[in-house]
Amino acid sequence: STGLTEDQKEFQKVALDFAAKEMAPYMAEWDEKEIFPVETMRKAAQLGFGGIYVKPDVGGSGLSRLDTSIIFEALSTGCVSTTAYMSIHNMCVWMIDTFGNEEQRRRFCPSLCSMEKFASYCLTEPGSGSDAASLLTSAQRKGDTYVLNGSKAFISGGGDTDVYVVMCRTGGPGPKGISCLVLEKGMPGLSFGKKEKKVGWNSQPTRAVIFEDCIVPVGNRLGAEGQGFSIAMQGLNGGRINIASCSLGAAHASVLLTQEHLTVRKQFGEPLANNQYLQFRLAEMATRLVAARLMVRNAARALQEGREDAAVLCSMAKLFATDECFGICNQALQMHGGYGYLKDYAVQQFVRDIRVHQILEGTNEVMRMIVARNLLQG
Amino acid sequence: QAIDDDCNQTGQLLAAMLDWPQGTFASRVQLEDGAVRVEREVDGGLETLRLRLPAVLTADLRLNEPRYATLPNIMKAKKKPLEVIPGAELGVSGGSARLKVLQVQEPPARAGGEKVENVTELVEKLRHCGRI
């Protein structure tokens, strides 16, 4: 909490309290039984966590990207998977809030901010992941509707959520031919694939989203035709900070768990904490965590201020924090010895849950592409 | 028992002035017809009283789970007006001048104990310092 304002410390406190009481006791059960904790998320939404950086006039909390990062980091200490889903939800509401017209904002945002309804972000397809701009889902204009055909893959919340922010092709190839449409569950032609079985992120369902002559009113398009890719990427800048923040929370919790374990566990007649190698490793973990946290918070500030280098900083922060934090959690598991491998201990869930942060919302390889392009473009 | 002076007197004084029954350190409160059932945290455990209304209750921390502050409320908190009302406006005179601190002292430093060899010696020592 260094360098935070009084208000930010209060937000952090509420989020940490909520995480400890409403999430941490259940994270193992949610993971094992693959429960999507709707009631808990709605409780979180009542506190303002449903639309953290969405404008208040449609039900959001109107906070900054830095406030958001602090909150997601804190919530993650209770359950990474649920917090990560909440961050995706928040990203979708922000997109509608920012790029939607007044009618769309009023139609969608209030019920999303309260989490009466849940949202999913649909960009990735079976044939286009890192090469997102090559997406194929087509949206043919027919009068005052679009007819969608195609499918999306790996959609978080897919099938259980109500609102789908879908990037689809309305024009020619490449990014400029992509538009952003908001779909709702129940629209004819919208269906879902089977629920995927994952290593982690089990408190949120992941499914393919399928469009078969799916009819969407033109009034559901966010922004202009051809603006969709830009909207998607701007959403992801914030999304990357949020995902990185979730990794921070997991690493933080893991460091605390390790600290406790080292003082309690004895071998060779002494607590593990007396062992210099372990002391040094713990110190390294803590140091890397602080470094990662600073990267993420710095990027959050840059994005909030609309700085030119914000997108690059977000990519750097996502790359650095997700990698470092996975290393920290993995190391924490190692330091728990055999116990670290048991599901009775939380540390393995932190490892499993944050592993995917190095892959989604832009793989860490794509993060390198973004940074390199920025450096070499001159 | 306010956290500033730890006096544990306000509720009790109020009940005496009003001549109303009191249920202090309440950890559970159940309203009944014209009465209230109060479970109190006392040194020996829990005591349940039934008080005719109106009554004065003071809360123990086990009475409720505090609500979470919401994000919008945290932000509004800074802007809430803090109104200062002088006592005279409410018809109160004197105020804290009615309390005079006579003395504040630390508890006596803990003296060392003594080890005894057997029960006879223990009884003798206890008699010697007037404990029995």
XYZ file of C-alpha atoms in Angstrom:
510
model
C 0.000 0.000 0.000
C 3.000 2.305 -0.368
C 2.288 5.490 -2.211
C -1.465 5.054 -2.185
C -3.895 7.816 -1.269
C -6.225 7.494 1.717
C -9.099 6.629 -0.589
C -7.069 3.974 -2.395
C -6.108 2.414 0.895
C -9.805 2.271 1.772
C -10.663 0.604 -1.547
C -7.865 -1.852 -0.999
C -9.126 -2.597 2.502
C -12.681 -3.297 1.336
C -11.402 -5.502 -1.472
C -9.003 -7.415 0.807
C -11.739 -7.887 3.414
C -14.165 -9.096 0.772
C -11.566 -11.437 -0.675
C -10.723 -12.905 2.721
C -14.307 -13.404 3.859
C -16.333 -14.017 0.728
C -13.863 -15.610 -1.670
C -10.844 -17.282 -0.055
C -12.880 -19.817 1.941
C -14.562 -20.977 -1.262
C -11.872 -20.762 -3.919
C -10.957 -24.436 -3.664
C -14.571 -25.554 -3.879
C -15.310 -23.286 -6.817
C -12.247 -24.745 -8.566
C -13.062 -28.364 -7.819
C -16.773 -28.186 -8.584
C -16.389 -25.653 -11.419
C -18.906 -23.309 -9.843
C -19.504 -19.882 -11.410
C -20.102 -17.912 -8.177
C -22.903 -15.654 -9.381
C -24.161 -14.654 -5.923
C -20.703 -13.751 -4.657
C -19.977 -11.656 -7.738
C -23.311 -9.877 -7.336
C -22.350 -9.088 -3.737
C -19.116 -7.664 -5.081
C -21.083 -5.637 -7.612
C -23.148 -4.147 -4.793
C -19.937 -2.736 -3.420
C -19.199 -1.147 -6.766
C -16.935 -3.807 -8.268
C -19.136 -4.470 -11.322
C -18.138 -1.409 -13.306
C -15.143 0.000 -11.508
C -13.903 2.313 -14.238
C -17.297 2.876 -15.832
C -18.962 6.268 -15.557
C -21.325 6.759 -12.598
C -24.239 8.017 -14.686
C -24.849 4.441 -15.864
C -24.095 2.746 -12.568
C -20.314 2.550 -12.590
C -17.955 3.604 -9.835
C -16.020 6.108 -11.926
C -12.631 5.165 -10.510
C -9.211 5.308 -12.158
C -7.177 2.485 -13.763
C -4.839 2.572 -10.804
C -7.736 2.225 -8.343
C -8.927 -0.689 -10.475
C -5.533 -2.383 -10.425
C -5.364 -2.089 -6.646
C -8.827 -3.563 -6.308
C -8.270 -6.519 -8.629
C -4.935 -7.286 -7.015
C -6.648 -7.380 -3.619
C -9.621 -9.454 -4.802
C -7.287 -11.918 -6.457
C -5.826 -12.889 -3.120
C -9.239 -14.484 -2.491
C -9.740 -16.186 -5.860
C -7.814 -15.464 -9.039
C -10.222 -17.140 -11.422
C -13.308 -15.287 -10.203
C -11.482 -11.966 -10.051
C -10.120 -12.485 -13.549
C -13.623 -13.100 -14.849
C -14.809 -9.951 -13.061
C -12.039 -8.030 -14.798
C -13.194 -9.301 -18.196
C -16.747 -8.305 -17.308
C -15.520 -4.847 -16.302
C -13.634 -4.505 -19.583
C -16.790 -5.269 -21.572
C -18.920 -2.776 -19.642
C -16.261 -0.126 -20.177
C -16.267 -0.766 -23.902
C -20.015 -0.220 -24.082
C -19.761 2.785 -21.764
C -16.994 4.392 -23.818
C -17.893 3.539 -27.399
C -21.630 3.057 -27.134
C -24.089 5.839 -27.854
C -26.389 7.129 -25.119
C -29.113 4.629 -25.885
C -26.718 1.672 -25.798
C -25.070 2.865 -22.600
C -28.410 3.172 -20.867
C -29.657 -0.102 -22.253
C -26.714 -2.266 -21.257
C -24.523 -0.659 -18.600
C -26.746 -0.393 -15.520
C -27.651 -4.075 -15.390
C -24.054 -5.016 -16.132
C -22.672 -2.753 -13.399
C -24.966 -4.404 -10.879
C -24.089 -7.799 -12.359
C -27.740 -8.541 -12.777
C -26.344 -9.528 -16.176
C -22.878 -10.799 -17.023
C -20.736 -10.084 -20.066
C -18.197 -11.877 -22.259
C -15.515 -10.545 -24.631
C -15.457 -12.358 -27.978
C -12.418 -11.793 -30.166
C -10.484 -15.063 -30.470
C -11.528 -17.676 -33.020
C -10.382 -21.206 -33.716
C -8.324 -19.825 -36.619
C -7.227 -16.493 -35.139
C -5.650 -16.061 -31.716
C -2.503 -13.986 -31.763
C -3.335 -12.992 -35.321
C -6.586 -11.481 -34.073
C -7.062 -9.141 -37.018
C -7.471 -12.106 -39.352
C -10.747 -13.090 -37.701
C -13.348 -14.590 -39.973
C -16.725 -14.260 -38.236
C -18.729 -12.361 -40.799
C -21.513 -9.869 -40.210
C -23.450 -9.185 -43.397
C -25.577 -6.072 -43.465
C -29.206 -6.830 -44.344
C -31.458 -3.836 -43.968
C -31.310 -2.724 -40.365
C -29.713 -5.930 -39.133
C -26.445 -7.777 -39.389
C -26.413 -11.527 -40.008
C -23.508 -13.205 -38.257
C -21.838 -16.453 -39.254
C -18.776 -17.961 -37.663
C -17.549 -18.923 -34.242
C -15.439 -17.708 -31.360
C -13.209 -19.891 -29.214
C -12.115 -19.866 -25.574
C -14.745 -17.364 -24.497
C -14.668 -16.764 -20.739
C -18.145 -16.976 -19.289
C -19.478 -18.204 -22.639
C -22.883 -19.828 -22.318
C -23.488 -18.581 -18.794
C -23.231 -14.880 -19.492
C -25.954 -12.673 -20.946
C -24.169 -10.037 -23.014
C -21.534 -10.753 -25.665
C -19.243 -8.061 -27.076
C -18.333 -9.594 -30.438
C -15.683 -8.459 -32.918
C -16.757 -9.480 -36.424
C -16.013 -8.668 -40.038
C -18.334 -6.188 -41.680
C -15.877 -4.995 -44.295
C -12.740 -6.128 -46.103
C -9.793 -8.110 -44.694
C -7.526 -6.832 -41.951
C -8.263 -4.735 -38.875
C -10.126 -1.975 -40.708
C -12.868 -4.383 -41.768
C -13.823 -5.294 -38.222
C -16.774 -3.947 -36.262
C -17.965 -4.465 -32.710
C -21.469 -5.772 -32.053
C -23.242 -6.419 -28.752
C -25.206 -9.654 -28.730
C -27.528 -11.052 -26.106
C -28.139 -14.638 -25.081
C -31.382 -15.799 -26.600
C -30.845 -14.111 -29.973
C -31.779 -16.624 -32.658
C -28.699 -18.236 -34.190
C -26.537 -17.788 -31.117
C -25.390 -21.025 -29.523
C -22.517 -22.377 -27.464
C -20.040 -25.211 -27.595
C -19.220 -27.641 -24.818
C -17.729 -26.388 -21.593
C -13.952 -26.731 -21.816
C -12.004 -28.641 -19.167
C -9.157 -26.458 -17.986
C -6.099 -26.658 -15.756
C -7.263 -23.587 -13.858
C -9.753 -20.714 -14.126
C -12.365 -23.280 -13.182
C -14.732 -20.916 -11.446
C -15.557 -19.500 -14.866
C -16.935 -21.587 -17.738
C -15.120 -21.375 -21.085
C -17.007 -22.239 -24.240
C -17.027 -21.665 -27.975
C -19.631 -19.135 -29.112
C -21.304 -20.084 -32.391
C -23.173 -17.814 -34.827
C -25.421 -19.442 -37.425
C -27.331 -16.815 -39.371
C -27.518 -14.947 -36.099
C -29.544 -11.763 -36.538
C -28.358 -8.655 -34.677
C -29.968 -5.205 -34.928
C -27.737 -2.479 -36.364
C -28.537 -0.542 -33.196
C -26.324 -3.015 -31.331
C -23.155 -1.889 -33.076
C -20.692 -0.009 -30.894
C -19.087 2.872 -32.722
C -18.684 2.952 -36.460
C -18.204 0.141 -38.936
C -14.496 -0.592 -39.114
C -13.875 0.737 -35.617
C -14.226 -2.673 -33.970
C -10.586 -3.675 -33.888
C -9.559 -0.395 -32.334
C -12.289 -0.774 -29.702
C -11.111 -4.311 -28.982
C -7.480 -3.225 -28.590
C -8.336 -0.296 -26.372
C -10.376 -2.627 -24.200
C -7.372 -4.933 -23.990
C -4.995 -2.213 -22.789
C -7.011 -2.007 -19.608
C -7.636 -5.728 -19.671
C -3.898 -6.383 -19.658
C -3.395 -4.229 -16.579
C -6.267 -6.041 -14.899
C -4.930 -9.512 -15.697
C -1.472 -8.483 -14.557
C -3.054 -7.204 -11.332
C -4.686 -10.572 -10.800
C -1.255 -12.180 -11.114
C 0.082 -9.746 -8.521
C -2.610 -10.767 -6.057
C -1.832 -14.437 -6.497
C 1.895 -13.834 -6.029
C 1.255 -11.710 -2.965
C -0.913 -14.379 -1.389
C 1.649 -17.040 -2.264
C 4.486 -15.093 -0.674
C 2.445 -14.753 2.531
C 1.611 -18.455 2.521
C 5.270 -19.309 2.014
C 6.360 -16.952 4.769
C 4.002 -18.761 7.130
C 5.061 -22.209 5.991
C 8.745 -21.450 6.435
C 8.214 -20.443 10.053
C 6.043 -23.441 10.863
C 7.695 -26.301 9.020
C 10.760 -27.817 10.654
C 13.429 -30.029 9.165
C 16.895 -30.906 10.397
C 15.868 -29.670 13.827
C 15.041 -26.118 12.752
C 12.270 -24.120 11.138
C 12.831 -23.833 7.372
C 13.043 -20.081 7.900
C 16.510 -20.505 9.411
C 17.805 -21.807 6.126
C 19.686 -19.111 4.262
C 18.886 -20.451 0.824
C 15.186 -20.280 1.572
C 15.561 -16.851 3.136
C 17.260 -15.611 -0.001
C 14.648 -17.159 -2.266
C 11.858 -15.562 -0.255
C 13.646 -12.228 -0.495
C 13.962 -12.601 -4.254
C 10.276 -13.444 -4.547
C 9.290 -10.373 -2.577
C 11.644 -8.161 -4.556
C 10.287 -9.371 -7.888
C 6.731 -8.912 -6.661
C 7.366 -5.283 -5.757
C 9.048 -4.678 -9.117
C 6.118 -6.239 -10.982
C 3.646 -4.237 -8.957
C 5.395 -0.987 -9.795
C 5.352 -1.860 -13.505
C 1.626 -2.517 -13.384
C 0.745 0.580 -11.378
C 2.915 2.753 -13.589
C 1.157 1.438 -16.682
C -2.210 2.035 -15.016
C -1.301 5.662 -14.402
C -0.108 6.099 -17.968
C -3.334 4.657 -19.345
C -5.407 6.857 -17.058
C -3.556 9.933 -18.196
C -3.894 8.952 -21.837
C -0.142 9.064 -22.341
C 1.239 8.236 -25.763
C 3.266 5.326 -24.456
C 0.367 3.835 -22.461
C -0.318 0.862 -24.743
C 3.344 -0.119 -24.781
C 3.625 0.239 -21.013
C 0.518 -1.914 -20.580
C 2.093 -4.600 -22.756
C 5.375 -4.427 -20.861
C 3.582 -4.585 -17.532
C 1.464 -7.555 -18.598
C 4.499 -9.403 -19.920
C 6.671 -8.695 -16.913
C 4.118 -9.161 -14.152
C 2.489 -12.341 -15.457
C 5.884 -13.978 -16.028
C 7.395 -12.882 -12.727
C 4.320 -13.714 -10.694
C 4.061 -17.179 -12.177
C 7.686 -17.694 -11.203
C 6.919 -16.472 -7.695
C 3.894 -18.734 -7.254
C 5.755 -21.680 -8.715
C 8.659 -21.058 -6.378
C 6.224 -20.763 -3.477
C 4.837 -24.175 -4.359
C 8.369 -25.602 -4.378
C 9.054 -24.136 -0.966
C 6.004 -25.861 0.436
C 7.621 -29.186 -0.439
C 5.254 -32.096 -0.924
C 2.434 -30.163 0.684
C 2.611 -27.645 -2.136
C 1.408 -30.310 -4.518
C -1.725 -31.130 -2.512
C -5.024 -29.530 -3.315
C -5.546 -28.971 0.397
C -3.068 -26.156 0.074
C -4.005 -23.021 -1.844
C -0.633 -22.390 -3.432
C -1.140 -24.958 -6.220
C -4.374 -23.256 -7.225
C -2.634 -19.908 -7.487
C -0.042 -21.536 -9.761
C -2.669 -23.216 -11.940
C -4.903 -20.173 -12.101
C -2.293 -17.616 -13.114
C -0.500 -19.838 -15.624
C -2.972 -18.784 -18.295
C -2.311 -15.078 -17.677
C 0.891 -15.530 -19.673
C -1.244 -16.634 -22.618
C -4.526 -14.775 -22.833
C -5.364 -11.135 -23.505
C -2.407 -11.286 -25.852
C 0.287 -13.896 -25.358
C 3.494 -12.699 -23.765
C 5.044 -13.257 -27.177
C 2.599 -10.792 -28.689
C 3.459 -8.388 -25.863
C 7.074 -8.569 -27.076
C 5.909 -7.889 -30.641
C 4.113 -4.762 -29.490
C 7.102 -3.448 -27.571
C 9.587 -4.283 -30.338
C 7.443 -2.667 -32.999
C 7.236 0.468 -30.904
C 11.011 0.566 -30.385
C 11.975 -0.172 -33.953
C 9.422 1.995 -35.665
C 11.390 5.007 -34.507
C -17.053 1.224 26.489
C -15.860 3.896 24.129
C -12.419 3.447 22.719
C -11.235 6.893 23.749
C -11.594 6.847 27.517
C -12.722 3.220 28.013
C -15.106 4.411 30.752
C -18.037 2.039 30.146
C -20.434 4.444 31.828
C -22.513 6.318 29.294
C -25.168 3.671 28.689
C -25.466 2.887 32.361
C -25.665 6.560 33.379
C -28.330 7.182 30.755
C -30.440 4.271 31.976
C -30.194 5.531 35.553
C -31.179 9.074 34.563
C -34.160 7.826 32.599
C -34.950 5.124 35.118
C -35.116 2.599 32.282
C -33.808 -0.976 32.364
C -30.407 -1.563 30.742
C -28.839 -4.381 28.739
C -25.145 -3.677 28.221
C -22.541 -5.635 26.197
C -25.368 -6.996 24.039
C -24.239 -9.711 21.620
C -27.771 -10.752 20.624
C -30.957 -8.720 20.629
C -34.433 -10.084 19.985
C -37.462 -7.833 20.061
C -40.619 -9.270 21.610
C -43.974 -7.741 22.310
C -43.277 -4.740 24.540
C -39.979 -6.223 25.663
C -36.514 -7.109 24.438
C -34.484 -10.263 25.067
C -30.820 -9.399 25.400
C -27.930 -11.840 25.493
C -25.002 -10.195 27.244
C -21.304 -10.959 27.133
C -20.223 -11.136 30.772
C -17.007 -12.334 32.366
C -18.501 -15.701 33.206
C -19.931 -16.288 29.731
C -23.348 -15.257 28.493
C -26.283 -13.863 30.437
C -29.759 -13.493 28.982
C -32.069 -10.779 30.269
C -35.589 -9.864 29.362
C -36.171 -6.130 29.640
C -39.463 -4.256 29.440
C -39.384 -1.531 26.828
C -38.307 1.219 26.727
C -34.781 0.143 27.633
C -31.183 1.211 27.061
C -28.898 -1.219 25.212
C -25.193 -0.962 24.508
C -23.587 -3.071 21.819
C -20.755 -5.538 22.086
C -18.649 -6.121 19.005
C -20.181 -9.557 18.605
C -23.626 -8.084 18.022
C -23.204 -7.647 14.286
C -20.914 -8.083 11.322
C -20.114 -4.598 9.974
C -21.172 -3.957 6.395
C -18.546 -3.510 3.724
C -18.140 0.100 2.688
C -19.091 0.507 -0.953
C -16.732 2.199 -3.387
C -19.097 5.110 -4.095
C -19.595 5.658 -0.357
C -15.863 5.707 0.284
C -15.541 8.443 -2.300
C -18.471 10.388 -0.901
C -17.145 10.140 2.651
C -14.537 12.818 2.023
C -17.154 15.238 0.810
C -19.659 14.759 3.627
C -20.039 17.947 5.671
C -18.706 17.784 9.200
C -21.029 19.979 11.194
C -19.804 21.200 14.564
C -22.632 21.996 16.976
C -21.595 23.821 20.162
C -23.061 22.275 23.285
C -24.864 25.484 24.257
C -27.088 25.190 21.148
C -28.410 21.887 22.434
C -29.039 23.218 25.900
C -26.067 21.429 27.417
C -23.843 23.336 29.790
C -20.473 22.437 31.246
C -19.866 19.304 29.217
C -16.467 17.777 29.839
C -15.760 20.314 32.583
C -17.903 18.084 34.797
C -15.281 15.377 34.630
C -12.096 15.960 36.580
C -9.176 13.592 36.216
C -7.805 12.987 39.693
C -5.018 10.587 38.938
C -3.642 8.376 36.184
C -1.198 5.655 37.096
C 0.281 2.513 35.619
C -0.535 -0.757 37.295
C 2.165 -1.650 39.835
C 5.202 -3.307 38.297
C 4.988 -7.066 38.527
C 7.101 -8.229 41.460
C 8.998 -11.491 41.217
C 7.423 -14.622 42.665
C 8.896 -17.002 45.170
C 9.400 -20.728 44.866
C 8.503 -22.833 47.919
C 9.733 -26.312 48.783
C 6.515 -27.876 49.995
C 2.888 -27.311 50.946
C 3.687 -26.530 54.602
C 5.968 -23.701 53.541
C 3.321 -22.448 51.118
C 0.671 -22.284 53.828
C 3.103 -20.569 56.184
C 4.021 -17.916 53.601
C 0.388 -17.263 52.770
C -0.419 -16.766 56.455
C 2.581 -14.539 56.825
C 1.455 -12.031 54.202
C -2.092 -12.050 55.444
C -3.694 -13.884 52.537
C -5.249 -16.564 54.748
